[in-house]
XYZ file of C-alpha atoms in Angstrom:
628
model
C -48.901 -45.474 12.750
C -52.503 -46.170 11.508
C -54.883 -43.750 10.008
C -59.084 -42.993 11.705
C -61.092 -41.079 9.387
C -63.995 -41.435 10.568
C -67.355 -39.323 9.665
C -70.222 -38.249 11.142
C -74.003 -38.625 11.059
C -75.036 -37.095 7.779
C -76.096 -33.764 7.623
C -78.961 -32.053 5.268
C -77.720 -28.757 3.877
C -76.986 -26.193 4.107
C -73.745 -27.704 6.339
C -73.585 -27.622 9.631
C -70.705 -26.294 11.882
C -69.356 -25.859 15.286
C -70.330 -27.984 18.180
C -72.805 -30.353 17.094
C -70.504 -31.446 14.330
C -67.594 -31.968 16.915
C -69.436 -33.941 19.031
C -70.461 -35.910 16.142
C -66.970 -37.794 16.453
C -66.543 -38.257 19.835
C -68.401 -41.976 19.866
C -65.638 -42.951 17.431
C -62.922 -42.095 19.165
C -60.760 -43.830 21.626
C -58.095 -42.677 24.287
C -55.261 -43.114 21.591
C -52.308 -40.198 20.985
C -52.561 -38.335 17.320
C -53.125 -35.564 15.138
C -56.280 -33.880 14.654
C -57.405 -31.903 11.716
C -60.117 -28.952 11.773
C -61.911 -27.956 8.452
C -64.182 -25.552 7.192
C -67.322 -26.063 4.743
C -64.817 -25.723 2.104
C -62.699 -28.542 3.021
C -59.765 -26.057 4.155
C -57.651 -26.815 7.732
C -58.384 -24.722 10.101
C -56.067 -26.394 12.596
C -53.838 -28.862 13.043
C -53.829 -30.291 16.674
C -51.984 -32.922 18.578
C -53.021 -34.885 21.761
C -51.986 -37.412 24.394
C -55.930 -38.443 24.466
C -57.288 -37.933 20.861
C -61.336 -38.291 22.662
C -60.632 -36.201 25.428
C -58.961 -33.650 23.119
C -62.187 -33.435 20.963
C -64.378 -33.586 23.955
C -63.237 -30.713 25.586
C -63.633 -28.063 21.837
C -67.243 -29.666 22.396
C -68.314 -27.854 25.445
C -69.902 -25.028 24.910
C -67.706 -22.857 27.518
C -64.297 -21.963 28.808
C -62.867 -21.139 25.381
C -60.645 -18.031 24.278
C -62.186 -15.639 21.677
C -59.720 -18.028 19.154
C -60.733 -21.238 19.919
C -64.227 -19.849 19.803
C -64.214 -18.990 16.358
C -62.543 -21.845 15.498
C -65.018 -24.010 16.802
C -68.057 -22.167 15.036
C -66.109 -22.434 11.753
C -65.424 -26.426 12.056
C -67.690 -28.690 10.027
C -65.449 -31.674 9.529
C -62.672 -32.936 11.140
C -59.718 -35.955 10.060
C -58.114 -37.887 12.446
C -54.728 -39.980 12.471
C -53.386 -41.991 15.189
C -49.862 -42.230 16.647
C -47.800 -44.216 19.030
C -46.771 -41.662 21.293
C -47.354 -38.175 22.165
C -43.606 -37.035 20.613
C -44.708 -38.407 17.448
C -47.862 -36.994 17.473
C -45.515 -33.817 18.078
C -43.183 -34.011 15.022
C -46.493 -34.997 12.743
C -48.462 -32.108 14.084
C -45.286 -29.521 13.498
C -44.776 -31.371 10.030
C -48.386 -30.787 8.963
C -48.290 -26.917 9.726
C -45.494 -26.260 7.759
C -46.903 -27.887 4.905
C -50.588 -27.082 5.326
C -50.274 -23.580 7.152
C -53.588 -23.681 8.968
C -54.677 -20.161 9.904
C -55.223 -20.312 13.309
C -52.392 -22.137 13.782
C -48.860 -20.617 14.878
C -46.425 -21.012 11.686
C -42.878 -20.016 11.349
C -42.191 -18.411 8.509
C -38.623 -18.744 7.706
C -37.187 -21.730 7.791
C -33.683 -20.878 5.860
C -30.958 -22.927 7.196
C -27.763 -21.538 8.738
C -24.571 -20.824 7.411
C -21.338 -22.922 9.178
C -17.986 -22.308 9.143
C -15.768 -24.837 7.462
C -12.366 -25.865 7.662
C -12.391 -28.740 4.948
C -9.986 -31.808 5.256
C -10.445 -33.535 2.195
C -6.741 -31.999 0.584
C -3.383 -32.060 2.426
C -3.796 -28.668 3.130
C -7.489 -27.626 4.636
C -9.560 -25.030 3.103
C -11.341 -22.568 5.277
C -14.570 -21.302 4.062
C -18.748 -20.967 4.861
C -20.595 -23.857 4.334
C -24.378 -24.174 3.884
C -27.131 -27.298 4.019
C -26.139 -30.812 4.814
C -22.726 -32.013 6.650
C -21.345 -34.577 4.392
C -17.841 -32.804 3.538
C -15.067 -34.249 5.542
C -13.985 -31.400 8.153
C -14.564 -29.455 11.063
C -18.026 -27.563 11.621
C -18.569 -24.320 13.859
C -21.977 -22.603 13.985
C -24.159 -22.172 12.943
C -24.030 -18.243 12.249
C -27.361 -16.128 12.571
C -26.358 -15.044 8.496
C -23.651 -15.288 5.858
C -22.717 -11.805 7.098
C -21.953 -12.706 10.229
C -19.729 -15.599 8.281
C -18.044 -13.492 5.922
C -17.055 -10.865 9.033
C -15.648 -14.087 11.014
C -14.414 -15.729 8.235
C -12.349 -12.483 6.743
C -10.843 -11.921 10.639
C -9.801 -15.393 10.607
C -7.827 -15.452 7.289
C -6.253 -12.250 8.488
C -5.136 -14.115 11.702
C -4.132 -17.815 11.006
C -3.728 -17.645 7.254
C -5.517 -20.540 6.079
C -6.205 -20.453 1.921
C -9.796 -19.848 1.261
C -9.351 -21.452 -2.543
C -10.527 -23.996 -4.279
C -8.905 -27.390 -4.574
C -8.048 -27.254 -8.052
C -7.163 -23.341 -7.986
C -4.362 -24.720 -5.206
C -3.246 -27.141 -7.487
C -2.523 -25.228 -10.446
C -0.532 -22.345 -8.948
C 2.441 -21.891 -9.900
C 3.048 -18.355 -7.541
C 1.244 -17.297 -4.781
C -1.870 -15.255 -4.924
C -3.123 -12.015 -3.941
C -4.342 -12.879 -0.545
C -0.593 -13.985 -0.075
C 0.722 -10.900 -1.070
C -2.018 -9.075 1.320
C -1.222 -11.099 3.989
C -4.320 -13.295 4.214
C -3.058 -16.903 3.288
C 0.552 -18.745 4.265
C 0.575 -19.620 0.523
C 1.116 -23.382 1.100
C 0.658 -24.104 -2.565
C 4.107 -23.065 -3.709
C 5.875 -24.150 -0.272
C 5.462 -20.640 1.742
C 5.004 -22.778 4.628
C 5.649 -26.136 5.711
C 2.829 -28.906 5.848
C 3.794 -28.755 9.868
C 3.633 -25.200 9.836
C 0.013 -24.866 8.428
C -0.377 -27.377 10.554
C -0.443 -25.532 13.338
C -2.657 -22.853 11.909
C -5.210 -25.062 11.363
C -5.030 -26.543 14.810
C -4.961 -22.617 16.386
C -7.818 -21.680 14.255
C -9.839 -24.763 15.564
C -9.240 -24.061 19.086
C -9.932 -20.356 18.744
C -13.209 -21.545 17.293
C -13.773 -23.766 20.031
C -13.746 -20.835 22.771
C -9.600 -21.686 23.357
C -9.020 -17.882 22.330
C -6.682 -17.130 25.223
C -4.398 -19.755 24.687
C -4.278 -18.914 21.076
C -3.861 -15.326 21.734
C -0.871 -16.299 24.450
C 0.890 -18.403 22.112
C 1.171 -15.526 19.127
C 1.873 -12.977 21.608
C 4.577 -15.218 22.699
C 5.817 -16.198 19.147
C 5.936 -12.117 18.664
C 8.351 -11.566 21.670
C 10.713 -14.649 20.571
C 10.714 -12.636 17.325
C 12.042 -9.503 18.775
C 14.498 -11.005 20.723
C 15.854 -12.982 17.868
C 15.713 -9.379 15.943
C 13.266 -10.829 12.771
C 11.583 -7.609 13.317
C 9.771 -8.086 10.219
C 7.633 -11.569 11.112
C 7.240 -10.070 14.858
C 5.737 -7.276 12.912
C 3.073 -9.540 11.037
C 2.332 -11.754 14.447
C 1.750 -8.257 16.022
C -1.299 -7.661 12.806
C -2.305 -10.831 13.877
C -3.187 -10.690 17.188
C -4.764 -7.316 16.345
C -6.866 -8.838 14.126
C -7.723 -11.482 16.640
C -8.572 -8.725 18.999
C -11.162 -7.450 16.229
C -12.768 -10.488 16.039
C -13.511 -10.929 19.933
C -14.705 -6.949 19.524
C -17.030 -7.692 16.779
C -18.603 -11.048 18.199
C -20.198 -8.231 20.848
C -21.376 -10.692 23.857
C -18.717 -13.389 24.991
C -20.456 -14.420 27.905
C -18.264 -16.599 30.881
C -20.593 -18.877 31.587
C -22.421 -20.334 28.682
C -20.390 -22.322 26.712
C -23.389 -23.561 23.994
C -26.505 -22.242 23.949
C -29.749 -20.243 21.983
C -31.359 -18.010 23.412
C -35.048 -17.651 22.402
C -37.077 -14.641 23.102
C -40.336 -13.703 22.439
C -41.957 -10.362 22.515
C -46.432 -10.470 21.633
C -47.403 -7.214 21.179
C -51.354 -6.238 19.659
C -51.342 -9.606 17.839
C -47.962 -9.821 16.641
C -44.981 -11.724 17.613
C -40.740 -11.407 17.435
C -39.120 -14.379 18.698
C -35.156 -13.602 18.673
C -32.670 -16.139 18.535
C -28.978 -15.786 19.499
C -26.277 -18.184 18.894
C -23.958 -19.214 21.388
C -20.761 -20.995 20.818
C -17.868 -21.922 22.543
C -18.085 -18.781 25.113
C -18.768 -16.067 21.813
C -21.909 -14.942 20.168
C -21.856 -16.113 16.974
C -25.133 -13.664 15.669
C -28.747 -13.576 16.137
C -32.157 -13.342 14.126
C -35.359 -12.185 14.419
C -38.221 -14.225 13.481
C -42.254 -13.104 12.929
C -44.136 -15.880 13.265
C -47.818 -15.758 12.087
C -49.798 -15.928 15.729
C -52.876 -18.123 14.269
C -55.480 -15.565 15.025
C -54.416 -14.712 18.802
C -52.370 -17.413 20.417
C -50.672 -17.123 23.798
C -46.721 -16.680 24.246
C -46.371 -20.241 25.656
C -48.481 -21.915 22.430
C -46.235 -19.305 20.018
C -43.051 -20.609 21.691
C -43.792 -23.980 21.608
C -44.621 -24.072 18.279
C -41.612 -21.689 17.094
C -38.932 -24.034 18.835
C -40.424 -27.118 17.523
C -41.013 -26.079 13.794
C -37.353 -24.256 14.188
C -35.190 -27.365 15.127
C -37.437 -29.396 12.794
C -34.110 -29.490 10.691
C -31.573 -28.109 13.222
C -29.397 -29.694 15.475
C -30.606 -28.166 18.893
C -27.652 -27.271 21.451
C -27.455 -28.676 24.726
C -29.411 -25.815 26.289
C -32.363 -23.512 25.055
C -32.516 -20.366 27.244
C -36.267 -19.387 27.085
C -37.722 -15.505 27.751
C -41.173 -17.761 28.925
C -42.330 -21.528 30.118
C -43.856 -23.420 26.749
C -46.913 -25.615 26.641
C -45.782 -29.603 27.439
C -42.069 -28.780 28.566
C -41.523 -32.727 29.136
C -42.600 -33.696 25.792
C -40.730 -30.737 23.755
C -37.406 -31.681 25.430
C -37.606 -35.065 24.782
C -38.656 -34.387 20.965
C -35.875 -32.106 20.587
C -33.668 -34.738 22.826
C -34.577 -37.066 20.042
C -33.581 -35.069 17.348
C -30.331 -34.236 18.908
C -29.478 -37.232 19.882
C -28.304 -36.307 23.572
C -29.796 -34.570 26.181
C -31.100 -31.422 25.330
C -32.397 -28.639 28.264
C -34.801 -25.836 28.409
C -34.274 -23.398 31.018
C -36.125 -20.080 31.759
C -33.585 -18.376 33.734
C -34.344 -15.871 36.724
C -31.373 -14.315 37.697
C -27.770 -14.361 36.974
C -25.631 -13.973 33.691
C -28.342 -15.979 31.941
C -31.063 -14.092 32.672
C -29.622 -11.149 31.607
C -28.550 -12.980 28.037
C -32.102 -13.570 28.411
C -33.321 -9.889 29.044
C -31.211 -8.153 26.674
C -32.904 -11.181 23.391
C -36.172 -9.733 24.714
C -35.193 -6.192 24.440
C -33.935 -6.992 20.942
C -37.359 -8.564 20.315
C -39.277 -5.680 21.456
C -37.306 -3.444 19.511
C -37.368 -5.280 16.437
C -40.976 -5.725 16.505
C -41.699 -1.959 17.043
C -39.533 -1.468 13.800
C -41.456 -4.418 11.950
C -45.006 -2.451 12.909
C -43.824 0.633 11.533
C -42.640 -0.470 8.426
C -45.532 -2.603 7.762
C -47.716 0.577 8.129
C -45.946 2.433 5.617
C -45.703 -0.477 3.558
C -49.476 -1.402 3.457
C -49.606 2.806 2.428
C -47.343 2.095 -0.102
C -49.690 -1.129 -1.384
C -52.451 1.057 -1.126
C -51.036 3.793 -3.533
C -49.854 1.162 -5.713
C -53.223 -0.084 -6.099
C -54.147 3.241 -6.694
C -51.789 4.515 -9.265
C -52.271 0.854 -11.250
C -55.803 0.752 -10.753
C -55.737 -1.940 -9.153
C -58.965 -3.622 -7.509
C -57.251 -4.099 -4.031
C -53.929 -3.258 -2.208
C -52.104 -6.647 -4.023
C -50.409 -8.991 -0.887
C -47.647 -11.137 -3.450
C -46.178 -9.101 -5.958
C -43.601 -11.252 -8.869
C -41.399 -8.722 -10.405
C -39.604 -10.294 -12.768
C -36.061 -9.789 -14.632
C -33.267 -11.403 -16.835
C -29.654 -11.700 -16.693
C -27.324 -12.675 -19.810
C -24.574 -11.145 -21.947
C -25.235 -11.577 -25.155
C -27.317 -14.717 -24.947
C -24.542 -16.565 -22.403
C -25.335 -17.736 -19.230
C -28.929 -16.337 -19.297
C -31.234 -16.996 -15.887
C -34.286 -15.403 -15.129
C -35.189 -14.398 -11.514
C -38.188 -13.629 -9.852
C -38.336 -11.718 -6.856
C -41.522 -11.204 -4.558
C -42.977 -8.820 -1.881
C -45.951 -7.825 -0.104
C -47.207 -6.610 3.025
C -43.567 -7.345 5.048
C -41.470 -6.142 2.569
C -39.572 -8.504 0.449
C -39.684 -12.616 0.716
C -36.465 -13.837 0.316
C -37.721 -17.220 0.993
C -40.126 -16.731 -2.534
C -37.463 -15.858 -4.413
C -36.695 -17.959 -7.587
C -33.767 -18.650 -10.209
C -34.596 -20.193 -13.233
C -31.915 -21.391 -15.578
C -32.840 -20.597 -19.352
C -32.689 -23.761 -21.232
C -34.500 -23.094 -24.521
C -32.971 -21.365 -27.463
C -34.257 -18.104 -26.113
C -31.166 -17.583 -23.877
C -28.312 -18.390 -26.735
C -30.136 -15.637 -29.405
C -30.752 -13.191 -26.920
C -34.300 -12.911 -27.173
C -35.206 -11.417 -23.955
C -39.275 -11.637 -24.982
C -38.132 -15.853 -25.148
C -36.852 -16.027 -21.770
C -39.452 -14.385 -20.281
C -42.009 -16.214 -22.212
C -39.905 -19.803 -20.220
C -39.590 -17.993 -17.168
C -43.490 -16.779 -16.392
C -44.220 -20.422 -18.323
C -42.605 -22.782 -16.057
C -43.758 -20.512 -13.027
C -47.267 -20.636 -13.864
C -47.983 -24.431 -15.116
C -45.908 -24.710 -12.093
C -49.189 -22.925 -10.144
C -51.494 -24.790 -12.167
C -50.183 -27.779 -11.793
C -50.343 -28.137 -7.498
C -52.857 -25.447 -7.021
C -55.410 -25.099 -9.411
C -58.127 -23.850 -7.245
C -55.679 -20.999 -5.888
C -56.225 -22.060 -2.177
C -52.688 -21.559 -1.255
C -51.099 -17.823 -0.868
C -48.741 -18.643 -3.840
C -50.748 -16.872 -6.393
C -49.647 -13.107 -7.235
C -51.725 -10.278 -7.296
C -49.760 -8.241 -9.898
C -46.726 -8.747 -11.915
C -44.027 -6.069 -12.600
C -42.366 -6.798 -15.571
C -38.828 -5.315 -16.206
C -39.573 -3.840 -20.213
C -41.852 -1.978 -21.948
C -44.693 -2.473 -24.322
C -43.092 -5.414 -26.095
C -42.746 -7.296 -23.084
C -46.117 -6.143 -22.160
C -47.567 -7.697 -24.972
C -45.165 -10.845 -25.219
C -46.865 -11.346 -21.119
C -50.145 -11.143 -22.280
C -49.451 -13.652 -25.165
C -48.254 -15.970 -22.564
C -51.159 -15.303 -20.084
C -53.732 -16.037 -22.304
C -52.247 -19.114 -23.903
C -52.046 -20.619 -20.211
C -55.848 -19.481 -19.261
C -54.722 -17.113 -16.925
C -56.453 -13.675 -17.626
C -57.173 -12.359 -14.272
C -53.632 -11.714 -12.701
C -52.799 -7.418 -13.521
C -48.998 -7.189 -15.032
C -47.246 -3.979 -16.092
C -44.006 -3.150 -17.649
C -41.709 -0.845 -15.907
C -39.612 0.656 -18.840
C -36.607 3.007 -18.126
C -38.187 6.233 -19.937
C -36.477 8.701 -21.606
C -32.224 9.009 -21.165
C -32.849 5.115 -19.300
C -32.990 8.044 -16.297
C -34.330 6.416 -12.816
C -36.956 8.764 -12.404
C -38.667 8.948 -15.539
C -40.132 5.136 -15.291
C -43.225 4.893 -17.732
C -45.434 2.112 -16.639
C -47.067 -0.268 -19.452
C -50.118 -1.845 -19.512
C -52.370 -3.975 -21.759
C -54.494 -2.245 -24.286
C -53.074 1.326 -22.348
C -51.159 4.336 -23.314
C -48.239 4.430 -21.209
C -48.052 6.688 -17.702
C -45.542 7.988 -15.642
C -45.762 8.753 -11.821
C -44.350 12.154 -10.350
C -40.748 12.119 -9.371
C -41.779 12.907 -5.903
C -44.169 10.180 -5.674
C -43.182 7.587 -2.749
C -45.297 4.841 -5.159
C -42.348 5.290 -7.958
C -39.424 4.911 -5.602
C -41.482 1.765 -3.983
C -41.856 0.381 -7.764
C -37.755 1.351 -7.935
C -36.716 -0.472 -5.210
C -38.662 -3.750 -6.806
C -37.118 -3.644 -9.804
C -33.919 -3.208 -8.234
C -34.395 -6.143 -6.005
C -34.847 -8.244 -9.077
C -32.255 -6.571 -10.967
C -29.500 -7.431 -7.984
C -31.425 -10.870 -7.575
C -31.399 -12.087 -11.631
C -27.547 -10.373 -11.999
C -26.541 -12.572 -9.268
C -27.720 -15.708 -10.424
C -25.997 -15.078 -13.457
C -22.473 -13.962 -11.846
C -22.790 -16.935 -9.872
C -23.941 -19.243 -13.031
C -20.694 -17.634 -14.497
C -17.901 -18.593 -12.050
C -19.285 -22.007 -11.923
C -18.941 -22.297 -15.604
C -15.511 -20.846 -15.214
C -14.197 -23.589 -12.794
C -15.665 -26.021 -14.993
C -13.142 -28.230 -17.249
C -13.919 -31.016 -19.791
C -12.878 -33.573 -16.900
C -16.742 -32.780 -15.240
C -18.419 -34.606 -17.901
C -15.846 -38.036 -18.037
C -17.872 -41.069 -16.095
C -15.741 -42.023 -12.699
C -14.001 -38.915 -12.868
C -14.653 -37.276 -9.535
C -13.074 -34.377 -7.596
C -10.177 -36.566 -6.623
C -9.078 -38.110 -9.713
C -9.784 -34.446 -11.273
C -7.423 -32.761 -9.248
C -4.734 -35.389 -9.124
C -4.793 -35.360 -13.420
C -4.587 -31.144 -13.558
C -1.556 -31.709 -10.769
C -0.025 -34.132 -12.924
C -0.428 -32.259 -16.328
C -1.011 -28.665 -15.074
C -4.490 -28.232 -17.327
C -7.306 -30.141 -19.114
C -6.168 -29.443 -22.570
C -2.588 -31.313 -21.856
C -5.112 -33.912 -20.063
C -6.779 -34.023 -24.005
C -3.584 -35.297 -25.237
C -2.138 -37.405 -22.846
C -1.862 -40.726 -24.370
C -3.181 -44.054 -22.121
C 0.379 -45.128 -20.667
C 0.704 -41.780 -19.285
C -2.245 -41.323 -17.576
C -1.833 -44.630 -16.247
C 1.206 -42.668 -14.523
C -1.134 -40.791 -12.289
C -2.388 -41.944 -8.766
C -5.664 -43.137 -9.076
C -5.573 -43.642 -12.722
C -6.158 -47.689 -13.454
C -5.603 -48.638 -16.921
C -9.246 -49.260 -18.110
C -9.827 -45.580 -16.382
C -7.118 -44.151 -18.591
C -8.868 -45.844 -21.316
C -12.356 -44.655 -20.655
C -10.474 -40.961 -20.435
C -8.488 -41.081 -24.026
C -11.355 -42.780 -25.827
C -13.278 -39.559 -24.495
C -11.306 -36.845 -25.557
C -10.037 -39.049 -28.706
C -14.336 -39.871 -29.361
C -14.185 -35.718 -29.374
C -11.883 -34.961 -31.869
C-alpha cells in the first residue's frame, strides 16, 4: 500500500471550495484503486470514499451536474482532499469502512453500535464442561453457538438449558472445592458431577445432547428423553421418569421462546432496512441451526441523505468488520458493488459467504416480517426522540442552560465503606442513553480506602477529562459533554468546580442532584456554582427525566462494584504466585481443599501434586514463607 498526497495549485484567501478545488487534483491522479478523503476549510473529513479508479472517481464530483442534493453540498463544502492508494478494490473496501469508524465523517453512513455478541459456551478445559455465556474473543477451549442478538436472549437460553440437560454453570475452582452439592442440584438444574451425582459417562451424554440440540438436532434429542421417560415407567422409577418428563417440558419452552424456527434456513442473518424522512432501522436476526437465536435493531447515522443501497452497504460492511459473517446474508434490498462486498466479507470469513435478496418463499417472508420489525422500531425510535429532544429542551430551560445539551455525563460512586470503590459515568442525549459511552473507572488513589467520596470524584472527572484533553484538545470530536449531573450536593458542587478550574476547563455547566429533604425521590434540589439551591415541581416531566439519569448511573456505578466484588471474592493468594496459572491453581486447592492449607504446605508435599515440579514448589513456599 503506498500513500498520494498530493496538493493543489495554491490558492489566495479567503479559501476556495467546491469544484475548482476538485479538479485541482485530477492531473495528479492515475487509474489506481484507494481511499479518498474530503475536507472542509477547517481541515475536518467530510467523506471518506473508496474507488476502483481513484481519477475517474474524482472526475466525476467535478462535473458540475447529475449530483443528489448530498453530494451537492458536499462538493461546495470540499476545499482539500487526501488521497491513499491500494492494491485492490476489497482493500480499498476494508480501509474506507476502517476510516469511518474512526473518523465518523458526516456525510458518511456510520454504524453506531458496534458491541459484540454474546455466545454460548460449553467449556472443555475441566473433565467435566462448564456451560455458560461467553463474550469477545474465542480462545477458550470449547464449543461456540451464536452469537445471540443480547445477553438476555443468553441468559433465557442458557437458564432452559440447565433446566434440561443439567450441565454445572460453576466455576472451575467452585467445582473443585465442593464437598456437597449445590443449590442448583437441589433445584434440579445441575447433575452435581462434583460429588459423583453422575458418572463422567453420564454427563457425558448431557453434554453431547446439549450440543446437538444446539446444533438444530432438537428432535432427536427430544425423542431420546421422551424415550428414556417411557423406559422409566415401565421399569416403575416413577420418580426419574418424573424429572425426564420436567425436562422435555422445559425443552418444549425453549423451542416456544426462540419464536421463529424456520425449516429451511439452517444459518443465516437477516438484514433489513427501513429509511423513513432521513432516518434509518436496519434489523438483524440471527439464525442458527434451524432456531432464531434473537435480533437487534440498529440506527445508523444516514450521512446527510444517503440511499438504502449506500446505507446497507455500509451497515453490513462496518457490522462484520469484527464478526464472523454466516454463510448467507438475507437482504430486505440490493447493496452498492454486490461482487466486491461478498468477496470482502468472503475474506473475512474465510469461506464462501452469499447475499441473497429473496422474492418469494419462506425466505422472503423471514425477510418481510425483519422489515416490519424495522418499520416498527423506527416509528418507536421517532417518537421517543421527539419527546426526548422536549425533555432536552426543558432541561435547558430549568438549568439555564444556553442550548438543549446533546452528551450529558452523570456521574456516581460505588463503595462500602471505602472497599471496592469504582466510579461510573453514564451518558445520554438526544437517543436516550449510550450504553456504548458508558465508563467504569476503578479508584486507585487513597480516596477509595478513606471513603472520601469528594476524592473519588475528584480521580474520576480527572482521568476523564485529561483523558479529553489529551486526544482532543480542539473539541472536534462529539466526546465533549454539554452538562454534567453530579450525584451530591453543594460539597460536591464545589469539590467539581475545584477540579474544573485546576484542569482549564470552565465552560462545561455541572450541577449536583442532592436527595432533598427525608432522601425522598421527589424532593431533588439541584446545585449549582455560586447558586442557591432549586427544586423542580413534583409533576414536572424535567425532574423524573433528571431521575431516571441518576438512576442509570446509580444501577451502572453499583454494578461495577458488585461485579468488582465477586471477582475479589474468587480471588486467592495463588493469583499473585509467578507460573501459577488456572491449572496448577485448581489442581493445588483439589489437593489441599483451600489456599491457606496451600500457605503451609511444606516443598515435598507440594511436589506431591500434578503439575507441581520441585523448583515450582520452591518458588510457591519461598512465597508464602517470604510473607510471613
Amino acid at each position: 500500500m503506498t500513500t498520494q498526497t498530493p496538493e493543489p495549485e495554491a490558492e489566495t484567501a479567503p479559501v476556495a471550495t467546491g469544484q475548482a478545488v476538485i479538479q485541482g487534483y485530477l492531473k495528479t491522479l492515475d487509474a489506481s484503486p484507494g481511499v479518498y478523503r474530503m475536507l472542509n476549510q477547517k481541515g475536518e473529513v467530510l467523506y471518506v470514499g473508496k474507488a476502483r479508479n481513484l481519477k475517474a472517481r474524482v472526475s466525476n464530483y467535478a462535473r458540475g451536474h447529475g449530483h443528489s442534493a448530498r453530494i451537492a453540498r458536499m462538493i461546495f463544502e470540499t476545499a482539500s482532499m487526501m488521497f491513499l492508494t491500494t492494491r485492490t478494490e476489497v482493500e480499498a473496501l476494508l480501509l474506507e469502512q476502517n476510516l469511518i469508524k474512526q473518523l465518523k465523517p458526516r456525510y458518511n453512513v456510520l454504524m453506531r453500535d458496534d458491541k459484540s455478541f454474546p455466545n454460548i459456551l460449553i467449556s472443555k478445559t475441566h473433565d467435566f464442561p462448564q456451560l455458560k455465556k461467553h463474550r469477545g474473543k474465542k480462545s477458550e477451549k470449547g464449543a461456540y453457538f451464536g452469537p445471540f442478538a443480547s445477553a438476555g436472549a443468553v441468559n433465557r437460553t442458557l437458564n432452559q438449558l440447565q433446566k434440561v440437560f443439567l450441565l454445572r454453570n460453576c466455576t472451575d475452582a467452585m467445582f473443585d472445592s465442593r464437598t456437597r452439592p449445590c443449590l442448583q442440584y437441589q433445584i434440579k438444574r445441575c447433575a452435581a458431577p462434583c460429588v459423583g451425582k453422575v458418572t463422567p459417562e453420564g454427563y457425558g451424554q448431557l453434554v453431547a445432547d446439549a450440543e446437538r440440540f444446539l446444533q438444530g438436532k432438537t428432535t432427536t434429542v427430544q425423542a431420546n428423553l421422551a424415550a428414556e421417560m417411557a423406559k422409566a415407567s415401565e421399569e416403575m422409577e416413577f420418580e426419574r421418569a418424573a424429572a425426564l418428563r420436567d425436562r422435555i417440558r422445559a425443552l418444549t419452552q425453549v423451542q416456544q421462546a426462540q419464536g421463529i424456527n424456520p425449516r429451511g434456513v439452517a444459518e443465516a442473518d437477516i438484514v433489513a432496512l427501513h429509511l423513513e424522512n432521513g432516518q434509518a432501522c436496519v434489523q438483524v436476526f440471527f439464525i442458527r441451526a434451524n432456531q432464531s437465536w434473537g435480533n437487534r435493531d440498529f440506527y445508523p447515522r444516514t450521512g446527510a441523505g444517503a440511499e438504502e443501497a449506500e446505507i446497507l452497504t455500509a451497515f453490513l460492511t462496518q457490522f462484520y468488520d469484527d464478526k464472523e459473517p454466516p454463510r448467507l446474508i438475507l437482504l430486505s434490498h440490493g447493496v452498492e458493488d454486490e461482487d466486491l462486498v461478498v468477496q470482502a466479507l468472503s475474506d473475512r470469513a474465510g469461506r464462501k459467504v452469499e447475499l441473497a435478496v429473496p422474492l418469494r418463499g419462506e425466505k422472503a417472508e423471514l425477510v418481510e416480517n425483519a422489515t416490519r420489525n424495522a418499520r416498527e422500531s423506527l416509528a418507536r425510535k421517532m417518537a421517543e426522540g421527539a419527546t426526548q429532544n422536549k425533555l432536552l429542551a426543558g432541561l435547558a430551560e430549568a438549568f439555564d442552560l444556553d442550548a438543549p445539551p446533546q452528551r450529558i455525563e452523570i456521574y456516581d460512586n460505588a463503595h462500602i465503606q471505602g472497599s471496592d470503590a469504582v466510579g461510573g459515568m453514564v451518558v445520554a442525549g438526544p437517543d436516550g442513553f449510550v450504553k456504548s459511552q458508558y465508563r467504569k473507572f476503578n479508584i486507585k488513589s487513597a480516596a477509595g480506602a478513606n471513603s472520601d467520596d469528594f476524592g473519588m470524584m475528584k480521580e474520576v472527572l480527572t482521568r476523564r477529562f485529561e483523558r479529553l484533553l489529551k486526544e482532543d484538545p480542539d473539541r472536534k470530536s462529539d466526546m465533549w459533554p454539554d452538562l454534567l449531573l453530579i450525584d451530591g450536593g453543594a460539597g460536591q458542587v464545589s469539590a467539581v468546580g475545584e477540579i474544573m478550574a485546576e484542569l482549564g476547563v470552565d465552560d462545561v455547566p455541572f450541577i449536583g442532584v442532592a436527595k432533598g429533604i427525608d432522601r425522598d425521590a421527589g424532593k431533588e434540589e439541584f446545585h449549582r456554582p455560586g447558586m442557591r439551591p432549586f427544586a423542580l415541581q413534583r409533576n414536572d416531566p424535567v425532574l423524573y427525566f433528571v431521575q431516571r439519569l441518576r438512576d442509570e448511573a446509580h444501577r451502572w456505578a453499583n454494578g461495577a462494584h458488585v461485579a468488582k466484588r465477586a471477582k475479589q471474592v474468587g480471588a486467592t493468594p495463588l493469583d499473585d504466585i509467578p507460573g501459577v496459572g488456572a491449572t496448577r491453581k485448581r489442581a493445588l486447592l483439589a489437593h489441599f481443599g483451600s489456599a491457606k492449607a496451600v500457605s503451609r504446605a511444606g516443598v515435598s508435599d507440594l511436589m506431591a501434586v500434578d503439575g507441581i515440579s520441585e523448583a515450582m514448589a520452591q518458588v510457591i513456599y519461598d512465597t508464602f514463607n517470604a510473607r510471613g
